[in-house]
PDB file of C-alpha atoms in Angstrom:
ATOM      1  CA  ALA A 601       0.000   0.000   0.000  1.00 48.00           C
ATOM      2  CA  ARG A 602       1.131   3.540  -0.618  1.00 52.00           C
ATOM      3  CA  GLY A 603       0.854   4.416   3.038  1.00 49.00           C
ATOM      4  CA  GLU A 604       3.418   1.801   3.878  1.00 50.00           C
ATOM      5  CA  ARG A 605       6.001   3.327   1.636  1.00 52.00           C
ATOM      6  CA  GLY A 606       8.127   6.088   3.042  1.00 50.00           C
ATOM      7  CA  ARG A 607      11.501   7.494   2.331  1.00 54.00           C
ATOM      8  CA  GLY A 608      13.895   4.718   1.505  1.00 52.00           C
ATOM      9  CA  GLY A 609      11.334   2.342  -0.010  1.00 52.00           C
ATOM     10  CA  ARG A 610       8.754   0.036   1.423  1.00 54.00           C
ATOM     11  CA  PHE A 611      10.938  -1.273   4.209  1.00 51.00           C
ATOM     12  CA  GLY A 612      12.486   2.119   5.060  1.00 52.00           C
ATOM     13  CA  ALA A 613      16.138   2.976   5.527  1.00 52.00           C
ATOM     14  CA  ARG A 614      18.118   0.755   7.812  1.00 55.00           C
ATOM     15  CA  GLY A 615      21.221   1.928   9.624  1.00 55.00           C
ATOM     16  CA  GLY A 616      24.310  -0.071   8.883  1.00 57.00           C
ATOM     17  CA  GLY A 617      26.733  -1.489  11.394  1.00 58.00           C
ATOM     18  CA  PRO A 618      30.102  -0.029  12.287  1.00 63.00           C
ATOM     19  CA  VAL A 619      32.531   0.493   9.442  1.00 59.00           C
ATOM     20  CA  GLY A 620      35.074  -2.256   9.205  1.00 60.00           C
ATOM     21  CA  LYS A 621      38.534  -1.366  10.412  1.00 61.00           C
ATOM     22  CA  HIS A 622      39.975  -2.667   7.164  1.00 63.00           C
ATOM     23  CA  LEU A 623      38.230   0.221   5.361  1.00 66.00           C
ATOM     24  CA  LEU A 624      39.824   2.939   7.522  1.00 68.00           C
ATOM     25  CA  LYS A 625      43.239   4.309   6.734  1.00 74.00           C
ATOM     26  CA  PRO A 626      45.571   4.467   9.727  1.00 74.00           C
ATOM     27  CA  ALA A 627      46.568   7.938  10.858  1.00 74.00           C
ATOM     28  CA  PRO A 628      49.921   8.884   9.361  1.00 78.00           C
ATOM     29  CA  ASP A 629      52.901   9.037  11.661  1.00 76.00           C
ATOM     30  CA  GLU A 630      53.817  12.728  11.878  1.00 74.00           C
ATOM     31  CA  THR A 631      56.547  12.340  14.458  1.00 79.00           C
ATOM     32  CA  ALA A 632      59.322  13.134  12.000  1.00 83.00           C
ATOM     33  CA  PHE A 633      57.415  16.145  10.656  1.00 75.00           C
ATOM     34  CA  SER A 634      56.786  17.518  14.157  1.00 74.00           C
ATOM     35  CA  GLU A 635      60.429  17.051  15.091  1.00 78.00           C
ATOM     36  CA  ALA A 636      61.489  18.866  11.919  1.00 78.00           C
ATOM     37  CA  LEU A 637      59.206  21.805  12.757  1.00 72.00           C
ATOM     38  CA  LEU A 638      60.551  22.037  16.290  1.00 74.00           C
ATOM     39  CA  LYS A 639      64.126  21.829  15.006  1.00 79.00           C
ATOM     40  CA  ARG A 640      63.498  24.625  12.507  1.00 77.00           C
ATOM     41  CA  ASN A 641      61.848  26.719  15.210  1.00 72.00           C
ATOM     42  CA  GLN A 642      64.895  26.212  17.426  1.00 76.00           C
ATOM     43  CA  ASP A 643      67.169  27.312  14.590  1.00 76.00           C
ATOM     44  CA  LEU A 644      65.079  30.450  14.034  1.00 75.00           C
ATOM     45  CA  GLY A 645      65.023  31.477  17.680  1.00 76.00           C
ATOM     46  CA  PRO A 646      67.710  33.518  19.443  1.00 80.00           C
ATOM     47  CA  THR A 647      70.400  31.675  21.353  1.00 82.00           C
ATOM     48  CA  SER A 648      70.069  31.058  25.069  1.00 84.00           C
ATOM     49  CA  VAL A 649      72.805  33.625  25.701  1.00 86.00           C
ATOM     50  CA  ALA A 650      70.918  36.261  23.701  1.00 85.00           C
ATOM     51  CA  GLN A 651      67.658  35.409  25.455  1.00 86.00           C
ATOM     52  CA  SER A 652      69.320  35.768  28.841  1.00 89.00           C
ATOM     53  CA  SER A 653      70.828  39.108  27.857  1.00 90.00           C
ATOM     54  CA  ILE A 654      67.477  40.409  26.572  1.00 92.00           C
ATOM     55  CA  LEU A 655      65.668  39.276  29.716  1.00 92.00           C
ATOM     56  CA  SER A 656      68.240  40.957  31.953  1.00 93.00           C
ATOM     57  CA  LEU A 657      67.975  44.254  30.073  1.00 94.00           C
ATOM     58  CA  VAL A 658      64.166  44.124  30.069  1.00 94.00           C
ATOM     59  CA  ILE A 659      64.070  43.605  33.839  1.00 94.00           C
ATOM     60  CA  LYS A 660      66.463  46.505  34.469  1.00 94.00           C
ATOM     61  CA  ILE A 661      64.541  48.916  32.235  1.00 95.00           C
ATOM     62  CA  THR A 662      61.208  47.778  33.644  1.00 94.00           C
ATOM     63  CA  ASN A 663      62.383  48.464  37.195  1.00 94.00           C
ATOM     64  CA  VAL A 664      63.546  51.958  36.263  1.00 93.00           C
ATOM     65  CA  ILE A 665      60.268  52.835  34.536  1.00 93.00           C
ATOM     66  CA  ASP A 666      58.305  51.383  37.460  1.00 91.00           C
ATOM     67  CA  ASN A 667      60.056  53.858  39.739  1.00 90.00           C
ATOM     68  CA  VAL A 668      59.214  56.684  37.331  1.00 87.00           C
ATOM     69  CA  ILE A 669      55.555  55.613  37.377  1.00 86.00           C
ATOM     70  CA  VAL A 670      55.474  55.824  41.168  1.00 79.00           C
ATOM     71  CA  SER A 671      57.501  59.017  41.602  1.00 78.00           C
ATOM     72  CA  ALA A 672      56.481  61.239  38.687  1.00 76.00           C
ATOM     73  CA  GLY A 673      52.923  60.049  38.069  1.00 80.00           C
ATOM     74  CA  GLU A 674      53.177  60.851  34.356  1.00 87.00           C
ATOM     75  CA  ILE A 675      52.891  57.259  33.091  1.00 91.00           C
ATOM     76  CA  GLU A 676      49.567  55.438  32.954  1.00 91.00           C
ATOM     77  CA  GLU A 677      50.964  51.953  32.435  1.00 91.00           C
ATOM     78  CA  MET A 678      53.715  49.893  30.850  1.00 93.00           C
ATOM     79  CA  ARG A 679      53.186  46.638  29.008  1.00 92.00           C
ATOM     80  CA  ARG A 680      55.375  44.063  27.304  1.00 92.00           C
ATOM     81  CA  VAL A 681      54.281  43.678  23.694  1.00 90.00           C
ATOM     82  CA  GLY A 682      55.413  42.163  20.415  1.00 84.00           C
ATOM     83  CA  SER A 683      57.183  38.896  19.742  1.00 81.00           C
ATOM     84  CA  TYR A 684      59.039  39.043  23.056  1.00 83.00           C
ATOM     85  CA  LYS A 685      55.748  39.024  24.922  1.00 84.00           C
ATOM     86  CA  LYS A 686      54.424  36.093  22.880  1.00 78.00           C
ATOM     87  CA  GLY A 687      57.622  34.056  22.875  1.00 77.00           C
ATOM     88  CA  THR A 688      57.935  34.110  19.084  1.00 76.00           C
ATOM     89  CA  MET A 689      61.190  36.029  18.620  1.00 79.00           C
ATOM     90  CA  THR A 690      63.396  35.054  15.690  1.00 76.00           C
ATOM     91  CA  THR A 691      67.139  35.337  15.307  1.00 76.00           C
ATOM     92  CA  GLY A 692      68.199  38.613  13.748  1.00 73.00           C
ATOM     93  CA  HIS A 693      65.279  40.343  15.463  1.00 76.00           C
ATOM     94  CA  ASN A 694      66.488  40.173  19.064  1.00 80.00           C
ATOM     95  CA  VAL A 695      64.414  43.150  20.112  1.00 88.00           C
ATOM     96  CA  ALA A 696      62.072  43.231  23.094  1.00 92.00           C
ATOM     97  CA  ASP A 697      59.247  45.769  22.862  1.00 93.00           C
ATOM     98  CA  LEU A 698      57.797  47.700  25.791  1.00 95.00           C
ATOM     99  CA  ALA A 699      54.850  50.056  25.331  1.00 94.00           C
ATOM    100  CA  VAL A 700      54.675  53.019  27.702  1.00 95.00           C
ATOM    101  CA  ILE A 701      51.340  54.855  27.836  1.00 94.00           C
ATOM    102  CA  LEU A 702      51.731  58.409  29.095  1.00 94.00           C
ATOM    103  CA  LYS A 703      49.140  60.402  30.982  1.00 92.00           C
ATOM    104  CA  ILE A 704      50.630  63.610  29.584  1.00 92.00           C
ATOM    105  CA  LEU A 705      50.985  64.812  26.004  1.00 91.00           C
ATOM    106  CA  PRO A 706      53.776  62.888  24.217  1.00 92.00           C
ATOM    107  CA  SER A 707      56.134  65.589  23.038  1.00 91.00           C
ATOM    108  CA  VAL A 708      59.621  65.000  21.718  1.00 90.00           C
ATOM    109  CA  GLU A 709      60.982  66.651  24.870  1.00 91.00           C
ATOM    110  CA  THR A 710      59.032  64.218  27.058  1.00 91.00           C
ATOM    111  CA  GLU A 711      60.344  61.276  25.060  1.00 92.00           C
ATOM    112  CA  THR A 712      63.916  62.550  25.336  1.00 93.00           C
ATOM    113  CA  ALA A 713      63.601  63.180  29.073  1.00 93.00           C
ATOM    114  CA  LEU A 714      62.313  59.654  29.735  1.00 93.00           C
ATOM    115  CA  ALA A 715      65.022  58.072  27.578  1.00 94.00           C
ATOM    116  CA  THR A 716      67.737  60.096  29.316  1.00 94.00           C
ATOM    117  CA  LYS A 717      66.370  59.233  32.746  1.00 93.00           C
ATOM    118  CA  VAL A 718      66.322  55.501  31.979  1.00 94.00           C
ATOM    119  CA  VAL A 719      69.780  55.269  30.434  1.00 94.00           C
ATOM    120  CA  GLU A 720      71.443  57.446  33.113  1.00 94.00           C
ATOM    121  CA  THR A 721      69.902  55.340  35.875  1.00 94.00           C
ATOM    122  CA  LEU A 722      71.124  52.147  34.212  1.00 94.00           C
ATOM    123  CA  ARG A 723      74.635  53.537  33.852  1.00 93.00           C
ATOM    124  CA  THR A 724      74.642  54.542  37.504  1.00 93.00           C
ATOM    125  CA  GLN A 725      73.599  51.047  38.541  1.00 92.00           C
ATOM    126  CA  ASP A 726      76.316  49.385  36.449  1.00 91.00           C
ATOM    127  CA  PRO A 727      79.050  51.780  35.252  1.00 91.00           C
ATOM    128  CA  LEU A 728      80.912  48.980  33.458  1.00 90.00           C
ATOM    129  CA  GLU A 729      77.978  48.085  31.237  1.00 89.00           C
ATOM    130  CA  VAL A 730      78.247  49.577  27.754  1.00 90.00           C
ATOM    131  CA  LEU A 731      74.825  50.961  26.842  1.00 92.00           C
ATOM    132  CA  SER A 732      73.710  52.923  23.815  1.00 93.00           C
ATOM    133  CA  MET A 733      70.523  54.948  23.458  1.00 94.00           C
ATOM    134  CA  LEU A 734      68.854  55.912  20.194  1.00 94.00           C
ATOM    135  CA  LEU A 735      65.817  58.152  19.771  1.00 94.00           C
ATOM    136  CA  ASN A 736      63.409  57.337  16.952  1.00 92.00           C
ATOM    137  CA  GLU A 737      59.994  58.431  15.713  1.00 90.00           C
ATOM    138  CA  THR A 738      58.110  55.887  17.850  1.00 91.00           C
ATOM    139  CA  GLY A 739      60.098  56.278  21.075  1.00 93.00           C
ATOM    140  CA  PHE A 740      63.638  55.165  21.836  1.00 95.00           C
ATOM    141  CA  GLU A 741      65.891  52.110  21.968  1.00 95.00           C
ATOM    142  CA  ILE A 742      68.414  51.042  24.589  1.00 95.00           C
ATOM    143  CA  SER A 743      70.936  48.462  23.452  1.00 93.00           C
ATOM    144  CA  LEU A 744      73.737  46.246  24.635  1.00 88.00           C
ATOM    145  CA  ALA A 745      76.062  44.342  22.335  1.00 84.00           C
ATOM    146  CA  ASP A 746      73.581  41.491  21.835  1.00 84.00           C
ATOM    147  CA  ALA A 747      70.264  42.828  23.143  1.00 88.00           C
ATOM    148  CA  THR A 748      67.931  45.715  22.376  1.00 92.00           C
ATOM    149  CA  VAL A 749      64.843  46.960  24.171  1.00 94.00           C
ATOM    150  CA  LYS A 750      62.566  49.205  22.158  1.00 95.00           C
ATOM    151  CA  ILE A 751      60.286  51.592  24.048  1.00 95.00           C
ATOM    152  CA  LEU A 752      57.091  52.485  22.176  1.00 95.00           C
ATOM    153  CA  ILE A 753      55.583  55.745  23.374  1.00 95.00           C
ATOM    154  CA  ALA A 754      51.792  56.082  23.484  1.00 94.00           C
ATOM    155  CA  THR A 755      49.303  58.255  25.317  1.00 93.00           C
ATOM    156  CA  VAL A 756      45.820  57.886  26.731  1.00 92.00           C
ATOM    157  CA  PRO A 757      43.180  58.274  23.981  1.00 90.00           C
ATOM    158  CA  LEU A 758      41.737  61.427  25.567  1.00 90.00           C
ATOM    159  CA  ASN A 759      44.982  63.231  24.728  1.00 92.00           C
ATOM    160  CA  MET A 760      44.628  62.531  21.007  1.00 89.00           C
ATOM    161  CA  ARG A 761      42.442  65.584  20.457  1.00 87.00           C
ATOM    162  CA  LYS A 762      45.082  67.833  22.021  1.00 90.00           C
ATOM    163  CA  LEU A 763      47.991  66.793  19.796  1.00 91.00           C
ATOM    164  CA  GLU A 764      49.845  69.433  17.814  1.00 90.00           C
ATOM    165  CA  PRO A 765      51.681  68.095  14.721  1.00 86.00           C
ATOM    166  CA  ASP A 766      54.694  70.370  15.187  1.00 87.00           C
ATOM    167  CA  VAL A 767      55.119  69.597  18.875  1.00 88.00           C
ATOM    168  CA  HIS A 768      53.964  66.069  19.635  1.00 91.00           C
ATOM    169  CA  ILE A 769      54.589  62.578  18.287  1.00 92.00           C
ATOM    170  CA  ASP A 770      52.573  61.777  15.168  1.00 91.00           C
ATOM    171  CA  MET A 771      49.071  60.496  15.938  1.00 92.00           C
ATOM    172  CA  LYS A 772      49.438  57.532  13.576  1.00 91.00           C
ATOM    173  CA  LEU A 773      52.524  56.328  15.429  1.00 92.00           C
ATOM    174  CA  LEU A 774      50.733  56.679  18.753  1.00 93.00           C
ATOM    175  CA  GLN A 775      47.854  54.652  17.327  1.00 91.00           C
ATOM    176  CA  ASN A 776      50.268  51.913  16.310  1.00 89.00           C
ATOM    177  CA  SER A 777      51.679  51.775  19.831  1.00 92.00           C
ATOM    178  CA  LEU A 778      48.171  51.451  21.288  1.00 91.00           C
ATOM    179  CA  ALA A 779      47.484  48.730  18.717  1.00 88.00           C
ATOM    180  CA  ALA A 780      50.528  46.830  19.998  1.00 88.00           C
ATOM    181  CA  VAL A 781      49.065  46.990  23.517  1.00 90.00           C
ATOM    182  CA  ARG A 782      45.722  45.757  22.221  1.00 87.00           C
ATOM    183  CA  HIS A 783      47.445  42.956  20.326  1.00 82.00           C
ATOM    184  CA  ALA A 784      49.253  41.834  23.483  1.00 83.00           C
ATOM    185  CA  ARG A 785      45.980  41.836  25.398  1.00 84.00           C
ATOM    186  CA  LEU A 786      44.266  39.744  22.724  1.00 78.00           C
ATOM    187  CA  PHE A 787      47.120  37.270  22.892  1.00 76.00           C
ATOM    188  CA  GLU A 788      46.733  36.969  26.656  1.00 76.00           C
ATOM    189  CA  GLU A 789      42.997  36.366  26.327  1.00 75.00           C
ATOM    190  CA  ASN A 790      43.058  33.904  23.440  1.00 68.00           C
ATOM    191  CA  ALA A 791      46.421  32.183  23.151  1.00 62.00           C
ATOM    192  CA  SER A 792      48.230  32.364  26.476  1.00 58.00           C
ATOM    193  CA  HIS A 793      47.278  28.726  27.136  1.00 60.00           C
ATOM    194  CA  SER A 794      48.670  27.510  23.819  1.00 60.00           C
ATOM    195  CA  THR A 795      51.186  24.683  23.550  1.00 61.00           C
ATOM    196  CA  PRO A 796      54.827  25.069  22.458  1.00 63.00           C
ATOM    197  CA  MET A 797      53.869  23.620  19.063  1.00 62.00           C
ATOM    198  CA  HIS A 798      51.352  26.429  18.510  1.00 64.00           C
ATOM    199  CA  ARG A 799      54.003  29.018  19.277  1.00 67.00           C
ATOM    200  CA  SER A 800      56.459  27.221  17.021  1.00 70.00           C
ATOM    201  CA  LEU A 801      53.985  27.290  14.127  1.00 68.00           C
ATOM    202  CA  CYS A 802      53.431  30.978  14.728  1.00 69.00           C
ATOM    203  CA  THR A 803      57.177  31.673  14.651  1.00 69.00           C
ATOM    204  CA  LEU A 804      57.607  29.622  11.482  1.00 67.00           C
ATOM    205  CA  ASN A 805      54.743  31.392   9.715  1.00 66.00           C
ATOM    206  CA  VAL A 806      56.038  34.841  10.652  1.00 66.00           C
ATOM    207  CA  ALA A 807      59.544  33.920   9.459  1.00 68.00           C
ATOM    208  CA  PHE A 808      58.079  32.554   6.218  1.00 65.00           C
ATOM    209  CA  ARG A 809      56.123  35.762   5.694  1.00 62.00           C
ATOM    210  CA  ARG A 810      59.269  37.847   6.144  1.00 62.00           C
ATOM    211  CA  SER A 811      61.137  35.723   3.612  1.00 62.00           C
ATOM    212  CA  LEU A 812      58.651  36.368   0.791  1.00 61.00           C
ATOM    213  CA  GLU A 813      58.429  39.815  -0.747  1.00 58.00           C
ATOM    214  CA  MET A 814      54.808  39.277  -1.816  1.00 53.00           C
ATOM    215  CA  LEU A 815      53.793  38.724   1.818  1.00 55.00           C
ATOM    216  CA  ALA A 816      55.905  41.512   3.277  1.00 54.00           C
ATOM    217  CA  LEU A 817      52.906  43.792   3.795  1.00 54.00           C
ATOM    218  CA  LEU A 818      51.066  41.299   6.000  1.00 56.00           C
ATOM    219  CA  ARG A 819      51.093  42.284   9.641  1.00 58.00           C
ATOM    220  CA  ASP A 820      52.232  39.852  12.303  1.00 58.00           C
ATOM    221  CA  LEU A 821      48.751  40.062  13.837  1.00 56.00           C
ATOM    222  CA  VAL A 822      47.210  38.623  10.662  1.00 58.00           C
ATOM    223  CA  VAL A 823      49.714  35.776  10.499  1.00 58.00           C
ATOM    224  CA  GLU A 824      49.451  34.937  14.189  1.00 61.00           C
ATOM    225  CA  THR A 825      45.649  35.068  14.252  1.00 59.00           C
ATOM    226  CA  SER A 826      45.503  32.721  11.269  1.00 59.00           C
ATOM    227  CA  THR A 827      47.864  30.360  13.069  1.00 58.00           C
ATOM    228  CA  TRP A 828      45.821  30.298  16.281  1.00 56.00           C
ATOM    229  CA  ASP A 829      42.615  29.751  14.290  1.00 56.00           C
ATOM    230  CA  GLY A 830      44.187  26.943  12.261  1.00 53.00           C
ATOM    231  CA  VAL A 831      44.896  24.773  15.297  1.00 53.00           C
ATOM    232  CA  THR A 832      42.902  23.862  18.369  1.00 47.00           C
ATOM    233  CA  VAL A 833      42.937  27.337  19.903  1.00 46.00           C
ATOM    234  CA  LYS A 834      39.791  29.252  19.005  1.00 51.00           C
ATOM    235  CA  PRO A 835      40.239  32.986  19.550  1.00 49.00           C
ATOM    236  CA  SER A 836      37.269  35.218  20.172  1.00 52.00           C
ATOM    237  CA  GLU A 837      35.731  37.284  17.414  1.00 51.00           C
ATOM    238  CA  LYS A 838      37.364  40.410  18.844  1.00 52.00           C
ATOM    239  CA  VAL A 839      40.709  39.247  17.471  1.00 47.00           C
ATOM    240  CA  TYR A 840      39.452  39.875  13.952  1.00 48.00           C
ATOM    241  CA  GLU A 841      38.249  43.391  14.620  1.00 52.00           C
ATOM    242  CA  LYS A 842      40.290  46.098  12.981  1.00 52.00           C
ATOM    243  CA  MET A 843      41.957  48.632  15.245  1.00 50.00           C
ATOM    244  CA  PRO A 844      39.570  51.621  15.018  1.00 52.00           C
ATOM    245  CA  GLU A 845      40.880  54.654  13.226  1.00 51.00           C
ATOM    246  CA  LEU A 846      41.052  57.895  15.174  1.00 48.00           C
ATOM    247  CA  GLU A 847      39.533  60.819  13.322  1.00 48.00           C
ATOM    248  CA  LEU A 848      39.413  64.417  14.478  1.00 47.00           C
ATOM    249  CA  VAL A 849      36.074  66.014  13.644  1.00 47.00           C
ATOM    250  CA  VAL A 850      35.372  69.748  13.936  1.00 45.00           C
ATOM    251  CA  ASP A 851      31.865  70.574  15.097  1.00 47.00           C
ATOM    252  CA  ASP A 852      30.206  72.887  12.549  1.00 47.00           C
ATOM    253  CA  VAL A 853      28.267  74.751  15.234  1.00 46.00           C
ATOM    254  CA  ASP A 854      30.711  75.671  17.954  1.00 48.00           C
ATOM    255  CA  GLY A 855      33.998  74.626  16.369  1.00 44.00           C
ATOM    256  CA  ASP A 856      34.814  72.063  19.032  1.00 47.00           C
ATOM    257  CA  VAL A 857      37.190  69.262  18.102  1.00 42.00           C
ATOM    258  CA  GLU A 858      35.893  65.780  18.775  1.00 46.00           C
ATOM    259  CA  ILE A 859      37.542  62.388  18.427  1.00 44.00           C
ATOM    260  CA  GLU A 860      35.691  59.531  16.769  1.00 45.00           C
ATOM    261  CA  GLY A 861      36.378  55.843  16.235  1.00 45.00           C
ATOM    262  CA  MET A 862      37.623  54.922  19.704  1.00 43.00           C
ATOM    263  CA  ASP A 863      36.112  55.021  23.126  1.00 44.00           C
ATOM    264  CA  ALA A 864      38.095  56.971  25.658  1.00 41.00           C
ATOM    265  CA  LYS A 865      38.960  53.776  27.483  1.00 41.00           C
ATOM    266  CA  GLU A 866      39.830  51.662  24.416  1.00 42.00           C
ATOM    267  CA  GLY A 867      43.469  50.751  23.854  1.00 42.00           C
ATOM    268  CA  MET A 868      44.385  50.673  27.494  1.00 42.00           C
ATOM    269  CA  ASP A 869      43.739  48.536  30.544  1.00 44.00           C
ATOM    270  CA  SER A 870      42.738  49.669  33.963  1.00 42.00           C
ATOM    271  CA  LYS A 871      45.491  50.221  36.493  1.00 41.00           C
ATOM    272  CA  ARG A 872      45.738  46.615  37.476  1.00 42.00           C
ATOM    273  CA  GLY A 873      49.422  46.173  36.728  1.00 46.00           C
ATOM    274  CA  HIS A 874      52.063  46.678  34.150  1.00 47.00           C
ATOM    275  CA  GLY A 875      51.445  43.612  31.975  1.00 47.00           C
ATOM    276  CA  ARG A 876      54.202  41.502  33.365  1.00 45.00           C
TER     277      ARG A 876
END
């Protein structure tokens, strides 16, 4: 009868038994491949001596800036950022990045004063240590023979509307420094529990990107996010959000200058620590 016939014929569909093991292909042995990746990652990374030297310099500079935060009250926070923070440094790029967010307007004089204060304090602590200091458009660098710490200067977003092009650090550079802080925070939230293999893949992908001219314009954030998303770590959707652009808008009525594209609290944490 027609009523007896349903999908799958008169007798209906019947579920089959378990698939025979002889039909399943065994999982390939990837031990050699994993060992090769780890070996390549080890070759790309800085030597243990260089790592120790970088760590020592970072600790010394961090302690000096911590004292400035307490005494002067002109610094909102300091945070470790970049490949040093994430443990993905490669040889030839032995640079540790520290972002310093100022409460005051970031003028060239302020940048120079902070750099001078840090390097003079370090030289007082260890007169035999040969240090060099270099000012640049994003902040300053303090270097030893085999280690460099780069200080990225930023400011609280509320100060953006007060910047003067001829006096203060360029707004775009300040934005990039805040983006580095945001990137470090996203890493802490989404990938801080990752395994050494995940970090190794990230290092390998970044090194591969740097080796190809066609991929040179890709940012490390894009490469690293793709790496985290390609393995077991599932970052939140916020990782994929673009860093909002800061635009200065002049009110047509009263001529006031307003800042759009970023909340006053975006790009910085509360005063819960210095990111260490």
